[in-house]
Amino acid sequence: MSTLTDVREVMRRDQVWSFLKDEQPQVDVSHDVILYVEGLNLSFDGFKALNDLNLYVNDGELRCLIGANGAGKTTLMDVITGKTTPDSGTVYFGQSLNLLQHDEAAIAQLGIGRKFQKPTVFEAHSVFDNLELSLKQQKTVMPMLLARLTPTELDRIDEVLNVIGLKEQRFMQAGALSHGQKQWLEIGMLLVAEPRLLLIDEPVAGMTAQETERTAELLTSLAGERTVIVVEHDMEFVRSIARTVTVLHQGTVLAEGTMDQVQNNPDVIEVYLGEAP
Amino acid sequence: MNQLMRFSRLHGDSKVAPFVAILVLVTLLASMGNLLMPQDSVFYVSTYTITLLGKYLCYAMLALAVDVIWGYCGILSLGHGAFFALGGYAMGMYLMRQIGDRGVYGNPELPDFMVFLNWSELPWFWQGMDQFWFAMLMVLLVPGILAFVFGWLAFRSRVTGVYLSIMTQALTYALMLAFFRNEMGFGGNNGLTDFKDIVGFDLQADSTRVTLFAITALMLAVILVVSHKILQSRMGKVIVAIRDGESRARFIGYRTERFKVWLFVYSALIAGVAGALYVPQVGIINPGEFSPLNSIEMVIWVAVGGRGTLIGAIVGALLVNYAKTKFTAIMPDGWLFALGALFVFVTLYLPQGLMGLYKKMMDKRKNTTDGGSGPDDVLSAPVQSSAKGGDV
């Protein structure tokens, strides 16, 4: 780089005073892509969990990730949410936000919500409190100490309670909810923070058919406004919600397309039939 | 609906207000019993009792500190004795300087043990400790800064569970060994003692004793209310959330280590204050206060009372220490066995402590008085049996 460009870079008016910069940078989706994952490599003790993985997700899309155990689905989520640092590769949220530079808390505040495989809610708190804590707010010590529930926040919580259908259980201890209700509460906790991108790991594991159906409705209704990435084993469920499916295999993308395309893809057939007992 | 909710949020079902009222009332009665009643009256409270009560209240404050961090945030600190002792030492240093030339060697500047060690001048860390305000500042600063540094390093590296407990234990053990050394300048294994007066009042006088006791009770009440407010706030909810699901809290955007550090510092401050109030009433501070055993005992107080309930911690500390006073009078060597047995018993049969037992009994009574009819009994029976199953 020449000196001139160096100077220009240093003197950029929007960059000089870092404290003047927006606390919450906007996600730049002017090219319609909200998540860029490129050339991701990660190995644990010689085992290649991610192998040159590339994935692009459009804004407002509902994407399903499928693949056998150990294909790297959860590891990919770990990398996106900042839990694990990859050996190489880049992850961008929108055009300008490099996710690898942020920690879990910062990434969550940027608007990426993650639901774990096992439903994880704050069991000792009421459903309401669980949502209150998950609200989009300044999540540092002092503001939290002084925070009061505002009417706007109350409305927002009520709205989400309606969406996840736990209005009746709002004062119930989260630990006393059924498995399926906990799954919904966890999704509600993500929703109340108004995320741009939702990463949802096995939302229907352990749910009854009826609950599964409702979850499918919920997830499809979210897409459009928000981007949703769902990891799921239940093929029936994937078929019912998915528009685009990405198949992972041994840490890399094997195929991508609609459910029918993927199922007829020779690579996928080979891998799945080859692995079948 | 919302109105109702806000009401229940404000007032909750907490028993802090009545508890504080009882505390203040007992303090008032005991103080009057000592100062106003003649010695032969039935209502006379001896100065020995007053001092003993004051000591118990310091322990209760300490138990509160342990409970805030263990009961609400799940951080089992086995080294809270260190913060207690540091606060105590800061107060002890002030009291030593107050002795002036009334010591055995009559040196106006140096405490006795320094004269004994042939030291010619006051070490730098003793400077300023003759000022009450400075000593009180140190009571807060020393435990606070130690807790901050320790907490920052430990929580940022995400050290949790047993590993953290062992580290805190090592911390207090290391400090104990350090304070045992004469070269440290804190009186070696004799510690600091033989105090004469505090801010100009004779420490042996009844009125001073009663005042110290009353101040302890008042501080305990204030700390109880403040802790309750903090834990009721949204920050307190985050603290409990961290206890129940730290990674979940982190993934919804909380930097959990910061919350933990600040709570740890807050807890250390309470312990420091408790230590500072303890020393003038007991009249001595020595490195024995750093011993890991003491720190473990604190955890047992909280476990007995019921962790996660502030009042439980206080009640537990008072009861166990009362039992200790009685027990050691009868069978001095047996106390540790009794303590161990108590811990095993509580862990096995009262996982929620005495407060949990109280709550269970209240619920039971409510159930029997409310309904009493067939269906209600049927409903309450399985709940009980399942609770029992959970205990074992």
XYZ file of C-alpha atoms in Angstrom:
669
model
C 0.000 0.000 0.000
C 1.329 3.420 -0.826
C 1.762 6.082 1.827
C -1.043 8.092 0.336
C -3.576 5.320 0.758
C -2.276 4.730 4.277
C -2.860 8.363 5.137
C -6.262 8.299 3.521
C -7.179 5.228 5.484
C -6.069 6.847 8.739
C -7.825 10.123 7.985
C -11.129 8.624 6.931
C -13.642 10.900 8.559
C -15.961 8.136 9.631
C -13.150 6.133 11.176
C -11.029 8.694 13.018
C -12.929 8.760 16.269
C -13.733 5.205 17.074
C -15.952 6.224 19.989
C -18.182 8.164 17.585
C -18.901 5.047 15.608
C -22.210 3.377 15.967
C -22.309 0.987 18.890
C -24.436 -1.344 16.864
C -23.117 -1.331 13.337
C -25.737 -1.942 10.698
C -25.663 -5.155 8.797
C -24.951 -4.309 5.193
C -27.081 -6.587 3.009
C -27.020 -4.485 -0.136
C -25.972 -7.558 -2.128
C -28.784 -9.645 -0.645
C -26.405 -11.993 1.134
C -26.415 -11.865 4.909
C -23.878 -14.540 5.741
C -20.656 -15.266 3.909
C -18.707 -18.285 5.075
C -15.612 -18.843 2.990
C -12.784 -21.357 3.029
C -13.424 -22.459 6.586
C -10.990 -25.019 7.969
C -10.927 -26.394 11.455
C -9.374 -29.502 12.866
C -9.492 -31.017 16.324
C -6.442 -33.169 17.028
C -6.030 -34.051 13.386
C -9.737 -34.675 12.776
C -10.910 -32.263 10.137
C -14.235 -31.002 11.449
C -14.529 -28.353 8.745
C -12.823 -28.746 5.427
C -12.761 -25.737 3.088
C -16.402 -25.015 3.761
C -18.163 -22.319 1.746
C -21.672 -21.206 2.455
C -23.693 -18.185 1.441
C -27.064 -17.434 2.919
C -29.396 -14.811 1.491
C -31.186 -12.242 3.580
C -34.623 -13.474 4.598
C -33.982 -17.030 3.555
C -34.950 -20.183 5.410
C -32.062 -22.584 4.957
C -31.856 -26.134 6.184
C -28.566 -27.802 6.939
C -28.587 -31.559 6.880
C -25.888 -34.152 7.129
C -24.839 -37.191 9.093
C -23.396 -36.987 12.584
C -19.954 -35.451 12.502
C -20.615 -33.683 9.207
C -19.743 -30.388 10.894
C -23.165 -28.809 11.316
C -22.831 -27.894 14.965
C -19.177 -26.957 14.533
C -20.208 -24.542 11.797
C -22.705 -22.952 14.188
C -20.000 -22.744 16.842
C -17.777 -20.857 14.446
C -20.509 -18.464 13.332
C -21.494 -17.640 16.906
C -17.927 -17.158 18.055
C -17.626 -20.163 20.304
C -14.862 -21.721 18.255
C -12.159 -20.010 16.222
C -11.398 -21.680 12.890
C -7.870 -22.454 11.728
C -8.446 -20.485 8.557
C -11.245 -18.927 6.561
C -13.561 -15.971 6.916
C -17.065 -15.437 8.230
C -18.780 -12.175 7.355
C -22.162 -10.998 8.568
C -23.440 -8.790 5.804
C -20.693 -7.201 3.770
C -18.698 -5.513 6.453
C -18.895 -7.293 9.793
C -16.154 -9.795 10.342
C -17.577 -12.226 12.863
C -14.235 -13.793 13.667
C -13.208 -10.569 15.408
C -16.072 -10.718 17.875
C -16.797 -12.853 20.903
C -20.037 -14.700 21.630
C -21.684 -11.823 23.477
C -20.828 -9.283 20.767
C -22.072 -11.574 18.022
C -25.332 -12.081 19.883
C -25.714 -8.314 20.167
C -25.055 -7.901 16.460
C -28.265 -9.827 15.895
C -27.363 -13.482 15.605
C -29.438 -15.713 17.837
C -28.656 -19.321 18.487
C -30.825 -22.118 19.789
C -28.963 -25.049 21.239
C -29.538 -28.694 20.446
C -30.727 -29.366 23.977
C -33.321 -26.797 25.044
C -31.538 -24.390 27.354
C -33.624 -21.905 29.291
C -33.061 -20.297 32.671
C -34.963 -22.840 34.708
C -35.218 -20.907 37.956
C -36.760 -17.894 36.237
C -40.320 -17.467 35.085
C -41.096 -17.554 31.385
C -41.567 -13.804 31.543
C -38.181 -13.210 33.165
C -36.511 -15.425 30.608
C -37.849 -13.181 27.884
C -37.106 -10.017 29.831
C -33.444 -10.974 30.066
C -33.314 -11.760 26.381
C -34.665 -8.381 25.279
C -32.543 -6.239 23.053
C -30.935 -3.879 25.529
C -27.614 -2.699 26.818
C -26.332 -5.850 28.413
C -23.620 -4.521 30.695
C -23.549 -4.474 34.477
C -24.613 -0.952 35.404
C -27.504 -0.494 32.945
C -28.810 -3.894 33.968
C -28.681 -2.912 37.624
C -30.777 0.176 36.995
C -33.064 -1.208 34.295
C -36.811 -0.930 34.744
C -39.372 -2.713 32.650
C -40.685 -0.194 30.132
C -44.117 -0.410 28.503
C -42.447 -0.938 25.115
C -40.553 -3.879 26.475
C -43.690 -5.258 28.063
C -45.510 -5.055 24.729
C -42.636 -6.723 22.971
C -42.653 -9.579 25.481
C -46.422 -9.967 25.170
C -46.091 -10.074 21.405
C -43.499 -12.842 21.562
C -45.518 -14.735 24.171
C -48.331 -14.756 21.641
C -46.105 -15.972 18.855
C -44.692 -18.868 20.852
C -48.037 -19.636 22.448
C -46.931 -19.448 26.079
C -49.205 -16.612 27.148
C -50.882 -18.760 29.770
C -47.570 -19.924 31.195
C -45.942 -16.522 31.502
C -45.511 -16.706 35.279
C -44.647 -20.370 35.334
C -41.127 -21.386 36.187
C -39.322 -22.229 32.993
C -38.033 -25.415 34.576
C -41.610 -26.665 34.919
C -42.389 -26.380 31.204
C -42.670 -29.426 28.985
C -39.856 -30.260 26.610
C -41.615 -28.787 23.621
C -42.578 -25.634 25.499
C -38.956 -25.151 26.512
C -37.955 -25.392 22.871
C -40.472 -22.675 22.027
C -39.418 -20.538 24.927
C -35.852 -20.720 23.729
C -36.952 -19.674 20.252
C -38.962 -16.893 21.898
C -35.878 -15.754 23.755
C -34.125 -15.392 20.442
C -37.084 -13.627 18.838
C -37.545 -11.057 21.565
C -34.034 -9.766 20.846
C -35.094 -9.045 17.262
C -32.252 -10.867 15.566
C -31.366 -10.691 11.888
C -30.121 -14.239 11.730
C -31.394 -17.229 13.671
C -29.393 -20.405 13.976
C -31.622 -23.190 15.138
C -30.176 -26.541 16.092
C -32.640 -29.447 15.948
C -35.821 -27.586 16.900
C -38.153 -30.576 16.788
C -36.064 -33.196 18.569
C -38.330 -34.863 21.107
C -41.482 -33.067 19.974
C -44.844 -34.660 19.292
C -46.206 -34.565 15.757
C -48.544 -31.745 16.668
C -45.781 -29.680 18.237
C -43.570 -30.337 15.230
C -46.262 -28.999 12.955
C -46.585 -25.821 15.012
C -42.829 -25.343 15.045
C -42.753 -25.673 11.272
C -45.428 -22.989 11.011
C -43.505 -20.760 13.382
C -40.230 -21.084 11.512
C -41.737 -20.516 8.077
C -43.535 -17.430 9.372
C -40.237 -16.033 10.615
C -38.469 -16.349 7.300
C -38.659 -13.282 5.102
C -38.388 -10.823 7.925
C -35.474 -12.714 9.433
C -32.987 -15.172 8.095
C -33.278 -18.636 9.569
C -30.798 -21.482 9.394
C -32.147 -24.771 10.708
C -30.120 -27.856 11.439
C -32.335 -30.899 11.527
C -32.216 -34.675 11.221
C -35.932 -35.147 10.718
C -36.235 -35.316 6.909
C -40.010 -35.096 7.021
C -39.712 -31.823 8.894
C -37.035 -30.479 6.556
C -39.218 -31.268 3.578
C -42.125 -29.416 5.140
C -40.249 -26.173 5.694
C -37.258 -26.021 3.424
C -36.903 -24.056 0.259
C -33.160 -24.494 0.027
C -31.253 -27.352 1.581
C -27.512 -27.614 2.078
C -26.006 -31.033 2.625
C -22.815 -31.155 4.656
C -20.503 -34.111 4.524
C -17.181 -34.444 6.326
C -16.919 -30.748 6.956
C -17.653 -29.562 3.461
C -20.708 -28.719 1.378
C -21.738 -31.723 -0.671
C -24.813 -30.380 -2.388
C -27.191 -27.466 -2.307
C -30.615 -26.899 -3.816
C -34.252 -27.736 -3.282
C -35.127 -30.888 -1.424
C -35.882 -32.765 -4.645
C -32.679 -31.681 -6.315
C -30.675 -32.702 -3.315
C -32.336 -36.070 -3.025
C -31.622 -36.826 -6.660
C -28.056 -35.604 -6.479
C -25.737 -38.549 -7.304
C -23.131 -37.458 -4.732
C -25.686 -37.368 -1.973
C -27.116 -40.702 -2.969
C -23.672 -42.225 -3.065
C -22.685 -40.899 0.320
C -25.926 -41.861 1.971
C -26.253 -45.264 0.342
C -22.591 -45.952 0.870
C -22.938 -45.210 4.545
C -26.127 -47.169 4.986
C -25.604 -50.427 6.818
C -52.764 -8.168 34.584
C -49.723 -6.013 34.108
C -50.576 -3.974 37.160
C -50.797 -7.128 39.162
C -47.494 -8.296 37.811
C -45.743 -5.079 38.628
C -47.127 -5.295 42.129
C -45.853 -8.790 42.632
C -42.485 -7.755 41.256
C -42.194 -4.888 43.678
C -43.302 -6.669 46.775
C -42.670 -10.259 45.908
C -43.032 -12.833 48.607
C -39.772 -11.860 50.241
C -39.490 -11.749 53.982
C -36.681 -9.229 54.117
C -38.712 -6.424 55.679
C -40.062 -8.466 58.630
C -36.639 -10.003 59.123
C -34.975 -6.604 59.311
C -37.649 -5.500 61.766
C -36.928 -8.482 64.008
C -33.200 -7.870 63.763
C -33.548 -4.225 64.748
C -35.938 -5.057 67.573
C -33.699 -7.732 69.066
C -30.703 -5.430 68.801
C -32.591 -2.651 70.527
C -33.831 -4.899 73.332
C -30.423 -6.476 73.885
C -28.729 -3.082 73.945
C -31.218 -1.681 76.426
C -30.971 -4.842 78.484
C -27.285 -4.255 78.828
C -27.171 -0.525 79.359
C -30.354 0.289 81.285
C -31.123 -2.776 83.377
C -29.476 -3.380 86.748
C -27.134 -6.364 86.928
C -29.504 -8.478 89.008
C -32.528 -7.926 86.783
C -33.996 -10.799 84.759
C -33.798 -8.628 81.691
C -30.116 -7.847 82.138
C -28.013 -8.892 79.139
C -24.373 -9.423 80.014
C -21.640 -7.724 78.036
C -20.295 -11.167 77.227
C -23.581 -12.000 75.523
C -23.576 -8.712 73.651
C -20.091 -9.377 72.298
C -21.029 -12.924 71.427
C -24.104 -11.702 69.539
C -21.981 -9.129 67.743
C -19.587 -11.880 66.706
C -22.445 -14.018 65.412
C -23.763 -11.098 63.400
C -20.333 -10.652 61.786
C -20.427 -14.314 60.850
C -23.935 -13.818 59.493
C -22.659 -10.989 57.311
C -19.904 -13.249 56.079
C -22.405 -15.994 55.332
C -24.408 -13.444 53.341
C -21.292 -12.689 51.299
C -20.772 -16.387 50.555
C -24.439 -16.852 49.721
C -24.525 -13.972 47.246
C -21.781 -15.586 45.227
C -22.560 -19.272 45.784
C -26.314 -19.374 46.162
C -27.119 -16.929 43.391
C -24.247 -17.276 40.960
C -23.134 -20.837 41.624
C -19.543 -19.841 42.307
C -18.421 -21.927 45.260
C -15.705 -19.892 46.918
C -13.751 -21.803 49.530
C -11.596 -18.792 50.236
C -13.918 -16.159 51.545
C -12.076 -16.271 54.851
C -9.277 -14.445 53.047
C -11.401 -11.360 52.377
C -12.799 -11.488 55.892
C -9.321 -11.677 57.390
C -7.953 -8.909 55.164
C -10.733 -6.577 56.259
C -9.999 -7.645 59.814
C -6.296 -6.964 59.442
C -6.964 -3.485 58.081
C -9.081 -2.735 61.150
C -6.491 -4.433 63.387
C -3.737 -2.223 62.029
C -5.778 0.860 62.829
C -6.445 -0.397 66.351
C -2.728 -1.202 66.803
C -1.788 2.326 65.885
C -4.343 3.621 68.360
C -2.472 1.922 71.207
C 0.248 4.530 70.862
C 2.713 4.520 73.750
C 0.496 2.379 75.969
C 2.107 -0.792 74.628
C 4.442 -2.993 76.673
C 7.503 -1.292 75.204
C 5.968 2.156 75.291
C 7.057 3.043 71.762
C 4.725 5.800 70.521
C 5.239 4.950 66.869
C 5.838 1.211 66.535
C 3.505 -1.593 67.625
C 4.990 -3.952 70.195
C 5.834 -6.790 67.856
C 7.923 -4.484 65.655
C 9.919 -3.292 68.654
C 10.377 -6.929 69.584
C 11.694 -7.662 66.092
C 14.124 -4.714 66.425
C 12.517 -2.779 63.604
C 13.430 0.879 63.671
C 10.683 2.394 61.575
C 7.169 1.739 60.453
C 6.915 -0.235 57.156
C 5.327 1.660 54.256
C 2.104 -0.327 54.360
C 1.496 0.732 57.949
C 1.614 4.412 57.014
C -1.680 6.190 57.262
C -3.325 3.367 59.174
C -3.575 5.610 62.226
C -6.264 7.538 60.366
C -9.678 5.990 60.828
C -10.984 6.998 57.410
C -7.888 5.635 55.700
C -8.120 2.337 57.538
C -11.804 2.051 56.600
C -10.900 2.736 52.991
C -8.391 -0.093 53.173
C -11.044 -2.375 54.691
C -12.887 -2.001 51.396
C -10.020 -1.549 48.957
C -7.769 -4.441 49.892
C -10.369 -7.231 49.692
C -12.034 -5.474 46.760
C -8.891 -5.216 44.666
C -7.780 -8.738 45.501
C -11.206 -10.044 44.498
C -11.158 -8.006 41.320
C -7.747 -9.215 40.202
C -8.419 -12.813 41.168
C -11.914 -12.782 39.678
C -10.810 -11.076 36.494
C -8.094 -13.641 35.866
C -10.205 -16.625 36.836
C -13.505 -15.732 35.176
C -11.967 -14.376 31.999
C -10.174 -17.680 31.545
C -13.548 -19.325 32.156
C -12.388 -21.274 35.154
C -15.472 -22.709 36.830
C -16.678 -25.351 39.227
C -14.290 -27.377 41.320
C -11.212 -25.802 39.771
C -12.277 -22.370 40.893
C -13.065 -23.640 44.388
C -9.610 -25.164 44.660
C -8.007 -21.948 43.463
C -9.830 -19.861 46.057
C -8.798 -22.362 48.674
C -5.184 -22.089 47.532
C -5.472 -18.311 47.670
C -6.511 -18.233 51.294
C -3.952 -20.908 52.197
C -1.144 -18.954 50.558
C -2.189 -15.816 52.407
C -2.265 -17.744 55.669
C 1.299 -18.947 55.169
C 2.404 -15.453 54.219
C 0.803 -13.847 57.251
C 2.380 -16.409 59.548
C 5.793 -15.036 58.661
C 7.127 -12.383 61.015
C 8.853 -10.609 58.122
C 5.456 -9.769 56.587
C 5.042 -7.145 59.263
C 1.614 -8.218 60.487
C 2.655 -9.690 63.793
C 3.376 -13.228 62.613
C 1.388 -16.016 64.201
C 0.383 -13.882 67.193
C -1.404 -11.521 64.873
C -2.592 -8.168 66.131
C -4.108 -7.899 69.584
C -4.131 -6.041 72.883
C -6.212 -3.234 71.413
C -7.069 -0.288 73.662
C -9.574 1.965 71.975
C -11.378 2.813 68.757
C -11.910 6.416 67.588
C -11.267 7.520 71.151
C -13.682 5.124 72.903
C -12.439 2.499 75.301
C -12.926 -0.940 73.744
C -13.560 -2.542 77.128
C -16.411 -0.178 78.016
C -19.942 -1.588 77.912
C -21.213 1.334 75.869
C -18.531 0.790 73.191
C -19.357 -2.899 73.054
C -23.048 -2.211 72.682
C -22.388 0.422 70.026
C -20.204 -1.962 68.039
C -22.888 -4.627 68.306
C -25.566 -2.189 67.192
C -23.455 -0.974 64.275
C -22.900 -4.574 63.217
C -26.623 -5.276 63.320
C -27.343 -2.109 61.366
C -24.729 -2.882 58.748
C -26.107 -6.383 58.408
C -29.586 -4.972 57.861
C -28.333 -2.470 55.287
C -26.302 -5.083 53.427
C -29.240 -7.473 53.475
C -31.560 -4.884 51.964
C -29.022 -3.729 49.379
C -28.183 -7.309 48.367
C -31.865 -8.079 48.087
C -32.374 -5.051 45.842
C -29.422 -5.965 43.661
C -30.579 -9.542 43.271
C -34.132 -8.399 42.511
C -32.918 -6.084 39.770
C -32.460 -7.191 36.229
C -28.787 -7.606 36.985
C -29.692 -10.062 39.733
C -31.736 -12.016 37.242
C -28.733 -12.166 34.958
C -26.699 -13.489 37.895
C -29.170 -16.327 38.455
C -29.310 -16.900 34.712
C -25.540 -17.319 34.702
C -25.864 -19.876 37.483
C -28.436 -21.908 35.550
C -27.092 -21.584 32.039
C -23.922 -19.635 31.572
C -23.455 -20.399 27.901
C -27.097 -19.538 27.195
C -26.548 -16.183 28.902
C -23.429 -15.622 26.870
C -25.211 -16.462 23.621
C -27.962 -13.963 24.291
C -25.338 -11.274 24.608
C -24.137 -11.060 28.192
C -20.452 -10.913 28.992
C -20.942 -13.252 31.891
C -17.401 -12.913 33.220
C -17.980 -9.219 33.948
C -21.111 -9.908 35.934
C -19.268 -12.580 37.849
C -16.292 -10.338 38.593
C -18.453 -7.537 39.933
C -20.538 -9.848 42.046
C -17.366 -11.432 43.386
C -16.001 -8.001 44.289
C -19.275 -7.060 45.960
C -19.187 -10.266 47.946
C -15.559 -9.660 48.962
C -16.455 -6.160 50.133
C -19.161 -7.548 52.404
C -16.686 -10.076 53.783
C -14.146 -7.311 54.372
C -16.651 -5.195 56.282
C -17.645 -8.225 58.345
C -13.993 -8.796 59.225
C -13.492 -5.163 60.175
C -16.477 -5.287 62.546
C -15.377 -8.636 63.938
C -11.891 -7.609 65.069
C -12.715 -4.847 67.592
C -15.376 -7.060 69.170
C -13.244 -10.165 69.433
C -10.088 -8.221 70.228
C -7.673 -10.191 68.081
C -6.883 -10.999 64.470
C -4.336 -13.649 63.588
C -3.438 -15.684 60.501
C -5.670 -18.513 61.735
C -8.567 -16.580 60.211
C -7.115 -17.355 56.791
C -7.202 -21.081 57.391
C -9.109 -22.994 54.697
C -11.099 -24.709 57.413
C -12.763 -21.410 58.324
C -13.751 -20.814 54.736
C -15.262 -24.262 54.502
C -17.203 -23.668 57.684
C -18.790 -20.589 56.100
C -20.015 -22.686 53.234
C -21.628 -25.048 55.727
C -23.448 -22.158 57.438
C -24.950 -21.214 54.103
C -25.787 -24.804 53.224
C -27.545 -25.300 56.559
C -29.553 -22.111 56.244
C -30.404 -22.633 52.593
C -28.384 -21.261 49.752
C -29.989 -18.867 47.392
C -31.975 -17.303 50.214
C -30.286 -14.349 51.888
C -32.138 -14.817 55.143
C -31.274 -18.500 55.121
C -27.575 -17.691 55.093
C -27.979 -15.410 58.102
C -30.084 -17.900 60.017
C -27.665 -20.698 59.187
C -24.664 -18.719 60.410
C -26.417 -17.772 63.650
C -27.628 -21.293 64.400
C -24.422 -23.130 63.556
C -22.318 -20.697 65.541
C -24.649 -20.885 68.510
C -24.395 -24.655 68.309
C -20.635 -24.337 68.069
C -20.463 -22.217 71.212
C -22.603 -24.701 73.121
C -20.950 -27.772 71.688
C -17.354 -26.692 72.200
C -18.172 -25.952 75.828
C -19.275 -29.551 76.365
C -16.998 -31.474 74.016
C -14.272 -29.286 72.500
C -12.698 -32.030 70.387
C -15.953 -33.263 68.929
C -16.972 -30.113 67.096
C -15.359 -30.880 63.761
C -17.023 -34.278 63.714
C -20.351 -32.684 64.501
C -19.791 -30.117 61.754
C -18.932 -32.817 59.254
C -21.969 -34.840 60.257
C -24.130 -31.741 59.935
C -22.846 -31.110 56.439
C -23.520 -34.680 55.355
C -26.974 -34.553 56.903
C -27.880 -31.280 55.225
C -26.565 -32.414 51.854
C -28.525 -35.632 52.008
C -31.774 -34.584 53.630
C -32.043 -30.816 53.365
C -30.601 -29.799 50.019
C -32.515 -26.525 50.265
C -31.445 -25.968 53.848
C -33.653 -24.785 56.667
C -35.337 -22.184 54.480
C -36.274 -24.915 52.038
C -37.722 -26.956 54.889
C -39.650 -23.932 56.134
C -41.043 -23.281 52.674
C -42.055 -26.892 52.265
C -43.851 -26.830 55.593
C -45.636 -23.595 54.715
C -46.747 -25.026 51.380
C -48.007 -28.121 53.114
C -49.966 -26.100 55.623
C -51.401 -23.952 52.867
C -52.490 -27.058 51.031
C -54.211 -28.585 54.054
C -55.931 -25.370 55.130
C -56.982 -24.314 51.644
C -58.669 -27.438 50.421
C -58.649 -30.340 52.799
C -61.020 -32.080 50.393
C -60.251 -35.295 48.553
C -58.893 -34.047 45.205
C -56.515 -31.614 46.877
C -54.955 -34.319 48.974
C -54.565 -36.471 45.940
C -52.853 -33.594 44.200
C -50.508 -32.759 47.012
C -49.429 -36.323 47.725
C -47.469 -36.984 44.523
C -45.801 -33.592 44.767
C -44.467 -34.514 48.163
C -43.256 -37.930 47.179
C -41.531 -36.568 44.124
C -39.857 -33.909 46.253
C -38.664 -36.640 48.562
C -37.325 -38.549 45.607
C -35.412 -35.471 44.564
C -33.831 -35.153 47.989
C -32.248 -38.576 47.866
